[in-house]
Amino acid sequence: MITQPSDPSTQHSTLSPQSSTLNPQHSTLNPQHSALSTQPSAPSPQSSTLSPQPSDLSPQSSVLRPHSLLITGGAGFIGSNFVHYWIKKYQEDRVVILDALTYAGNPANLEPVANHPQYRFVHGDIRDYDLVVNLLQEEKIDTIVHFAAESHVDRSIHGPDAFVDTNIIGTHTLLKAAKKVWLDRSSEKSESSLIAQSSVLSPPSSLCRFHHVSTDEVYGSLGLDDPAFSETTAYAPNSPYAASKAGSDYLVRSYFKTYGLPMTISNCSNNYGPYQFPEKLIPLLILNCLAGKSLPIYGDGLNIRDWLHVDDHCRGIDLVLKKGTVGQTYNIGGNCEKTNMEVVEAICRLMDELSPNKDSVPYSSLITYVKDRLGHDRRYAIDANLITSELGYAPAESFETGLRKTVEWYLANQDWCQNVMVGNYREWIEKNYED
Ligand code: NAD
Ligand code: TDX
């Protein structure tokens, strides 16, 4: 059952477990794929650190060209930007979005691309194994880009359960489904017979990729003089959010090491850009400026984050999908460390310029120090040398250009802002800031 609805009210389909219709557009394999082999060699018995180790996984380079993508969490901030990015760049590819539309998921984020002929939205949960298996089969998915998660550190402090459920159980459900469709079937049949039957089966596993979108927070907190996080930095997650992402990373790694599921992981730094839910620092500050509300800065405001414009993150994932080494983790960063005070001051300056407050009082007068986040990590920094040297990655946006575009986007999209600052959002603000 494939839906190509034209109006938002019909965009969301749910799959029946029995669904088996195949999309005829994907009945042939791209000949470029036939040269690929991504099965790992036998895994080594021990690993020396907690984080995924390129050397003992025997990663294998390849050049892959996705054709049918399942994008989980595609109605959220980064996922929706990635959907926009992909549809614009690869117009012929099938793009299937699976999203449960939690408080953070918003169909409006996808409106600009919802009428694209290759777009399909499925309203469903990544923990629904039958749904995911059916989707992988029905759409002959060759690439899963897994964004769906509970993603806000402060919420994980108030209620960690949802983080374990979605980030760990949900990721594991996706892995099981991918193994079932891509690997268990492959082990029963030879590759050549699969290609012969490609009009009715999913692509062979050598053409498939499970890409897991993770975070730099799994590495813990740095001191001011510590070297930036590299792919071999030992994991030391400090919040329930970070621990749940670390758990999901380990599961993804284990499905490669144990079963040979072709995977890659990217651990990236703090994203910012359009469509970010205003519980996160940058949109929260912009919208509080507009509302004349205080700008809450936790602790002393000297915690450091590395800021990455979401378009640069999408470019990085694109490179990993197409050219990344199977079994490898890549750190993606913006090469842009800022204290939270530097961030709030930059936003206030931009707001003074682009939307001056009517009494011409500088927005910085709204800055208010509030009680610190529990377990607040002091500094994150990303060493992106691997993705730079191996895949040619470089961020295109500076913080100045990216932040200006972001402020402009929020100013130009007031309806979007008003529509998300209701219900759950108001309850959250009250709970987190007014306790
Ligand atoms: P987000 O909170 O904006 O969006 C998450 C999306 O996942 C929402 O659309 C939500 O509806 C969906 N979702 C949640 N639970 C689901 C479930 N059980 N089934 C299906 N869909 C579900 O998150 P984001 O900021 O876009 O982050 C995307 C990914 O990137 C996450 O995995 C996050 O850990 C990671 N990440 C984010 C950042 C950042 O700065 N935002 C940085 C590093 C890594
Ligand atoms: O009101 C606030 N005041 C404040 O001082 C908020 C919401 C945040 N902060 C601080 C906490 C952090 O030091 O700003 C910094 C950034 O906070 P968030 O926007 O909540 O991001 P962070 O906790 O760093 O996590 C983000 O980056 C890594 C994302 O939310 C994660 O999903 C991602 O994995």
XYZ file of C-alpha atoms and ligand atoms in Angstrom:
513
model
C 0.000 0.000 0.000
C 1.775 3.116 -1.183
C 0.227 6.486 -0.644
C 1.048 9.619 -2.540
C -1.377 11.993 -0.905
C -1.579 15.571 -1.965
C -3.065 17.132 1.116
C -1.615 16.960 4.625
C -4.625 15.233 6.115
C -3.989 12.168 3.965
C -0.224 12.144 4.094
C 0.033 9.641 6.890
C -0.433 6.015 6.152
C -0.076 3.109 8.495
C 1.016 -0.225 7.159
C -1.006 -3.285 7.763
C 1.217 -6.176 8.799
C -0.035 -8.214 5.849
C 0.905 -5.549 3.387
C 3.039 -7.016 0.634
C 2.634 -4.856 -2.437
C 5.915 -4.129 -4.123
C 6.834 -0.841 -5.623
C 7.474 -1.496 -9.334
C 9.776 1.535 -9.501
C 12.338 -0.414 -7.528
C 12.234 -3.703 -9.270
C 15.659 -3.534 -10.885
C 19.017 -3.285 -9.251
C 21.475 -0.630 -10.199
C 24.387 -2.407 -11.929
C 26.830 -0.222 -9.951
C 25.869 -2.245 -6.950
C 27.020 -5.558 -8.189
C 30.680 -4.873 -7.478
C 30.055 -4.391 -3.791
C 30.883 -6.759 -1.062
C 30.324 -5.592 2.472
C 30.315 -8.770 4.488
C 32.734 -8.393 7.377
C 35.445 -10.894 8.020
C 35.309 -12.944 11.200
C 35.045 -10.668 14.199
C 37.954 -10.549 16.597
C 37.166 -11.920 20.044
C 38.104 -8.915 22.129
C 37.993 -5.171 21.918
C 40.335 -2.902 23.781
C 38.099 0.079 24.534
C 34.422 0.713 25.012
C 33.909 2.521 21.745
C 33.606 0.901 18.315
C 37.092 0.144 17.031
C 37.736 0.341 13.332
C 40.651 -2.064 13.423
C 39.020 -5.014 15.108
C 35.826 -4.812 13.052
C 37.688 -5.220 9.775
C 35.679 -2.456 8.131
C 35.475 -2.531 4.369
C 35.355 0.474 2.084
C 32.757 0.664 -0.609
C 30.895 3.126 -2.764
C 27.189 2.762 -2.323
C 24.337 4.532 -4.018
C 21.118 4.364 -1.979
C 17.843 4.146 -3.906
C 15.132 3.431 -1.387
C 15.584 5.027 2.014
C 13.745 4.487 5.262
C 14.237 7.614 7.350
C 13.163 7.145 10.947
C 12.329 10.272 12.913
C 11.959 12.181 9.646
C 9.382 14.556 11.129
C 11.817 15.775 13.783
C 14.442 18.478 13.493
C 17.435 16.802 11.844
C 15.377 14.087 10.161
C 13.163 16.596 8.357
C 16.154 18.643 7.248
C 17.691 15.433 5.943
C 14.503 14.575 4.021
C 14.547 18.041 2.430
C 18.241 17.661 1.612
C 17.863 14.207 0.079
C 14.780 14.913 -2.011
C 16.365 18.060 -3.412
C 19.620 16.330 -4.276
C 18.452 12.863 -5.344
C 15.043 13.443 -6.856
C 14.602 9.928 -8.181
C 15.144 8.156 -4.852
C 12.314 6.670 -2.863
C 12.080 8.386 0.543
C 9.950 6.645 3.150
C 9.605 8.327 6.528
C 8.662 6.419 9.661
C 7.771 8.668 12.562
C 5.623 8.231 15.662
C 4.899 11.985 15.810
C 5.794 12.427 19.453
C 5.781 15.982 20.822
C 9.012 16.520 18.815
C 7.663 15.223 15.517
C 5.796 17.695 13.376
C 4.215 16.995 9.957
C 4.588 20.709 9.170
C 8.360 20.161 9.017
C 7.777 18.016 5.938
C 5.125 20.103 4.187
C 7.516 21.598 1.588
C 8.367 18.110 0.268
C 5.160 16.205 0.990
C 3.936 16.294 -2.599
C 7.127 14.924 -4.060
C 6.242 11.801 -6.081
C 8.781 9.621 -4.282
C 7.765 10.725 -0.787
C 5.807 8.564 1.600
C 5.016 9.223 5.243
C 4.185 6.366 7.578
C 2.861 7.257 10.996
C 4.252 4.483 13.170
C 6.639 3.461 15.880
C 10.139 2.087 15.389
C 9.336 -0.397 18.166
C 6.679 -2.010 15.951
C 8.661 -4.935 14.537
C 5.991 -6.182 12.110
C 5.482 -2.701 10.724
C 9.199 -2.212 10.138
C 9.689 -5.652 8.535
C 6.762 -5.028 6.200
C 8.013 -1.583 5.270
C 11.519 -2.869 4.512
C 10.087 -5.575 2.288
C 7.332 -3.609 0.639
C 9.544 -0.653 -0.226
C 12.637 -2.754 -0.939
C 14.539 -0.483 1.401
C 18.306 -0.561 0.828
C 19.234 2.194 3.307
C 17.955 2.948 6.784
C 18.907 6.351 8.179
C 17.956 6.155 11.817
C 17.222 9.512 13.473
C 14.216 8.600 15.620
C 14.970 9.136 19.280
C 14.076 10.918 22.428
C 16.674 13.648 22.080
C 16.458 16.206 24.884
C 18.901 15.831 27.777
C 16.749 17.793 30.249
C 13.720 15.579 29.554
C 15.881 12.503 30.139
C 16.677 13.847 33.602
C 12.980 14.246 34.432
C 11.848 10.971 32.803
C 14.466 8.507 31.595
C 12.081 5.626 30.768
C 11.048 6.929 27.352
C 14.732 7.228 26.444
C 15.421 3.593 27.202
C 12.255 2.537 25.361
C 12.811 4.487 22.167
C 16.562 4.821 21.941
C 17.520 1.317 23.073
C 14.480 -0.908 22.489
C 13.489 1.044 19.379
C 16.942 0.829 17.829
C 17.105 -2.855 18.658
C 13.745 -3.451 16.996
C 15.000 -1.778 13.816
C 18.164 -3.869 13.902
C 16.193 -7.085 14.303
C 13.942 -6.136 11.397
C 16.907 -5.223 9.160
C 18.615 -8.496 10.038
C 15.472 -10.441 9.256
C 14.913 -8.808 5.861
C 18.484 -8.217 4.712
C 20.464 -11.069 6.273
C 18.327 -14.014 7.283
C 16.895 -14.163 3.787
C 20.384 -13.820 2.284
C 21.743 -16.726 4.267
C 19.112 -18.968 2.726
C 19.763 -18.032 -0.890
C 22.810 -17.281 -2.981
C 23.428 -13.736 -4.130
C 23.037 -14.611 -7.809
C 19.643 -16.159 -7.250
C 18.684 -13.054 -5.300
C 19.618 -10.774 -8.148
C 17.609 -12.963 -10.485
C 14.640 -12.590 -8.176
C 15.199 -8.922 -7.543
C 11.823 -7.977 -8.917
C 10.188 -9.555 -5.909
C 12.785 -9.359 -3.132
C 14.608 -6.699 -1.188
C 18.147 -5.876 -2.362
C 20.943 -8.220 -1.231
C 22.586 -7.196 2.018
C 25.777 -6.132 0.222
C 23.764 -3.252 -1.227
C 22.160 -2.283 2.068
C 23.196 0.025 4.868
C 21.949 0.730 8.375
C 23.132 4.197 9.327
C 22.709 5.140 12.964
C 22.707 8.826 13.876
C 24.304 9.265 17.271
C 25.797 11.998 19.383
C 29.072 13.253 20.812
C 27.463 13.069 24.267
C 28.282 9.338 24.441
C 31.919 10.311 25.019
C 31.141 12.255 28.199
C 32.633 15.573 29.209
C 35.994 17.168 28.375
C 38.221 19.421 30.442
C 39.297 22.696 28.853
C 42.690 21.328 27.790
C 41.606 17.819 26.758
C 41.903 16.758 23.121
C 38.616 16.643 21.203
C 36.573 13.422 20.979
C 37.852 11.054 18.306
C 36.229 7.827 17.129
C 38.389 5.873 19.571
C 37.631 7.958 22.667
C 36.183 5.648 25.318
C 32.479 6.055 25.973
C 31.553 7.758 29.272
C 27.917 8.910 28.991
C 26.699 11.099 31.835
C 22.975 11.689 31.261
C 20.260 9.066 30.786
C 19.924 10.437 27.228
C 23.636 9.937 26.512
C 23.597 6.493 28.138
C 20.636 5.424 26.012
C 22.396 6.619 22.846
C 25.562 4.791 23.921
C 23.484 1.638 24.445
C 22.025 1.975 20.967
C 25.495 2.496 19.455
C 26.680 -0.729 21.099
C 23.712 -2.645 19.747
C 24.359 -1.371 16.221
C 28.015 -2.334 16.544
C 27.099 -5.766 17.864
C 24.833 -6.491 14.891
C 27.790 -5.827 12.616
C 30.282 -7.838 14.634
C 27.968 -10.742 15.325
C 25.722 -10.992 12.280
C 27.510 -8.889 9.651
C 24.712 -6.329 9.372
C 26.199 -3.590 7.151
C 26.180 -0.495 9.352
C 27.812 2.851 9.911
C 27.454 5.238 12.862
C 27.952 8.990 13.005
C 28.442 10.821 16.285
C 27.861 14.498 15.815
C 27.918 17.660 17.853
C 25.116 20.129 18.672
C 23.016 20.854 15.590
C 21.157 24.071 14.943
C 19.038 25.336 12.052
C 15.419 25.446 10.839
C 12.666 23.290 12.360
C 14.430 22.705 15.691
C 11.944 22.282 18.520
C 12.311 25.258 20.884
C 13.243 23.196 23.928
C 16.874 23.241 22.708
C 19.112 26.205 23.518
C 19.237 28.187 20.249
C 15.539 28.190 19.261
C 14.512 28.608 22.894
C 16.589 31.779 23.148
C 15.296 33.201 19.850
C 11.660 32.603 20.766
C 12.102 33.875 24.321
C 13.609 37.090 22.908
C 10.535 37.517 20.709
C 8.228 36.906 23.653
C 10.195 39.260 25.912
C 10.851 36.353 28.286
C 14.050 35.771 30.247
C 16.927 33.941 28.555
C 17.736 31.104 30.990
C 21.418 30.197 31.195
C 22.285 27.156 33.286
C 25.039 27.487 35.898
C 27.837 29.904 35.014
C 27.145 29.827 31.259
C 30.672 28.643 30.505
C 29.815 25.135 29.324
C 31.153 24.617 25.826
C 29.447 22.970 22.871
C 30.624 22.460 19.293
C 27.948 23.866 16.969
C 27.132 22.241 13.645
C 24.667 23.667 11.143
C 22.134 20.966 10.294
C 22.855 21.239 6.540
C 26.494 20.388 7.212
C 25.376 17.415 9.270
C 23.201 16.238 6.343
C 26.159 16.579 3.985
C 28.273 14.526 6.376
C 25.675 11.745 6.571
C 25.382 11.743 2.773
C 29.145 11.170 2.496
C 29.074 8.387 5.075
C 26.159 6.663 3.331
C 27.779 6.717 -0.059
C 31.477 6.396 0.677
C 31.770 5.417 4.326
C 33.465 2.233 5.410
C 31.057 -0.424 6.580
C 31.460 -1.040 10.292
C 33.001 2.374 10.884
C 32.059 5.236 13.190
C 32.561 8.818 11.970
C 32.570 11.907 14.152
C 30.915 14.917 12.505
C 31.560 18.375 13.949
C 31.337 22.037 13.083
C 34.824 22.990 14.270
C 33.037 25.644 16.266
C 33.417 25.551 20.040
C 31.462 28.237 21.893
C 30.526 28.830 25.504
C 26.796 29.137 26.116
C 27.379 32.800 26.982
C 28.972 33.359 23.576
C 25.943 31.750 21.965
C 23.381 33.806 23.860
C 25.310 37.027 23.215
C 25.514 36.257 19.475
C 21.761 35.625 19.363
C 21.024 38.842 21.248
C 23.163 40.844 18.814
C 21.398 39.315 15.799
C 17.997 39.905 17.344
C 18.916 43.534 18.138
C 19.754 43.937 14.458
C 16.993 41.909 12.791
C 14.064 42.368 15.161
C 14.852 45.186 17.599
C 12.720 45.292 20.657
C 10.364 48.249 20.502
C 11.921 50.161 23.374
C 15.369 49.529 21.867
C 16.424 47.790 25.056
C 19.124 45.254 24.114
C 17.928 41.657 24.323
C 20.965 40.854 26.465
C 19.100 42.505 29.340
C 16.910 39.376 29.391
C 19.833 37.025 30.208
C 19.144 35.245 33.501
C 21.319 32.690 35.248
C 19.248 29.768 36.489
C 20.017 26.618 38.443
C 22.377 24.269 36.658
C 21.386 21.089 34.823
C 22.092 17.950 36.864
C 25.252 16.216 35.651
C 25.834 19.057 33.180
C 28.693 18.133 30.836
C 31.282 20.904 30.759
C 32.688 20.676 27.269
C 32.158 18.792 24.018
C 34.550 19.038 21.085
C 34.762 16.926 17.948
C 37.859 15.758 16.159
C 36.513 15.312 12.618
C 39.822 14.302 11.021
C 38.628 10.855 9.977
C 35.599 11.992 7.964
C 37.628 14.908 6.596
C 40.574 12.856 5.400
C 38.691 9.728 4.340
C 35.520 11.201 2.859
C 36.429 14.822 2.109
C 33.992 16.335 4.619
C 34.166 20.017 5.553
C 31.433 22.160 7.110
C 30.243 24.886 4.732
C 28.617 27.165 7.313
C 30.491 29.263 9.835
C 28.686 29.950 13.111
C 28.123 33.538 11.962
C 26.470 32.591 8.648
C 24.594 29.601 10.057
C 23.250 31.443 13.088
C 22.130 34.427 11.008
C 20.221 32.108 8.639
C 18.695 30.330 11.610
C 17.499 33.511 13.325
C 16.112 34.713 9.995
C 14.262 31.415 9.551
C 12.573 31.661 12.963
C 11.637 35.287 12.311
C 10.149 34.368 8.935
C 8.257 31.352 10.278
C 6.267 32.750 13.159
C 3.272 30.525 12.378
C 5.407 27.428 12.735
C 6.705 28.764 16.050
C 3.250 29.585 17.411
C 1.974 26.141 16.401
C 4.665 24.272 18.323
C 4.557 26.457 21.436
C 1.346 24.903 22.709
C 0.253 22.025 24.948
C 3.198 19.793 25.677
C 5.643 22.643 25.097
C 4.026 24.927 27.659
C 3.864 22.089 30.182
C 7.541 21.352 29.607
C 8.624 24.994 30.042
C 6.666 25.194 33.260
C 8.144 21.976 34.569
C 11.762 22.705 33.636
C 12.028 26.414 34.343
C 9.334 27.285 36.818
C 9.684 24.483 39.379
P 14.005 15.426 17.531
O 13.648 15.207 18.956
O 13.801 16.765 16.927
O 13.187 14.393 16.621
C 13.036 13.048 16.961
C 11.996 12.448 16.016
O 11.863 11.056 16.319
C 10.604 13.060 16.149
O 10.057 13.319 14.887
C 9.808 11.983 16.871
O 8.417 12.003 16.567
C 10.480 10.731 16.372
N 10.310 9.600 17.279
C 10.524 9.577 18.625
N 10.233 8.363 19.114
C 9.862 7.597 18.055
C 9.469 6.240 17.922
N 9.398 5.425 18.984
N 9.162 5.781 16.699
C 9.229 6.589 15.611
N 9.581 7.882 15.685
C 9.891 8.376 16.898
O 15.501 14.949 17.394
P 16.696 15.575 16.538
O 17.281 16.688 17.281
O 16.242 15.747 15.160
O 17.742 14.374 16.599
C 17.720 13.338 15.637
C 18.770 12.321 15.998
O 20.042 12.941 16.014
C 18.586 11.688 17.370
O 18.911 10.334 17.275
C 19.576 12.411 18.247
O 20.023 11.591 19.298
C 20.682 12.708 17.262
N 21.480 13.889 17.562
C 20.890 15.104 17.691
C 21.675 16.228 17.909
C 21.079 17.598 18.047
O 21.813 18.553 18.291
N 19.788 17.782 17.877
C 23.051 16.101 18.017
C 23.618 14.838 17.912
C 22.825 13.739 17.658
O 17.532 26.649 28.738
C 18.675 26.211 28.535
N 19.732 26.857 29.099
C 21.004 26.437 28.958
O 21.939 27.053 29.505
C 18.929 25.068 27.719
C 17.806 24.336 27.068
C 20.227 24.664 27.572
N 21.247 25.311 28.186
C 22.618 24.824 28.003
C 22.823 23.352 28.277
C 23.938 23.002 27.316
O 25.180 23.310 27.911
O 22.935 25.006 26.627
C 23.721 23.924 26.134
C 22.985 23.271 24.988
O 21.822 22.644 25.533
P 20.811 21.806 24.609
O 20.358 22.656 23.483
O 19.782 21.207 25.503
O 21.778 20.718 23.981
P 22.718 19.603 24.664
O 22.268 19.258 26.014
O 24.132 20.066 24.504
O 22.413 18.350 23.698
C 22.279 18.542 22.274
O 23.414 18.149 21.585
C 23.680 16.779 21.519
C 21.059 17.804 21.745
O 19.909 18.191 22.479
C 21.243 16.344 21.783
O 20.135 15.674 21.172
C 22.479 15.987 21.056
O 22.724 14.630 21.141
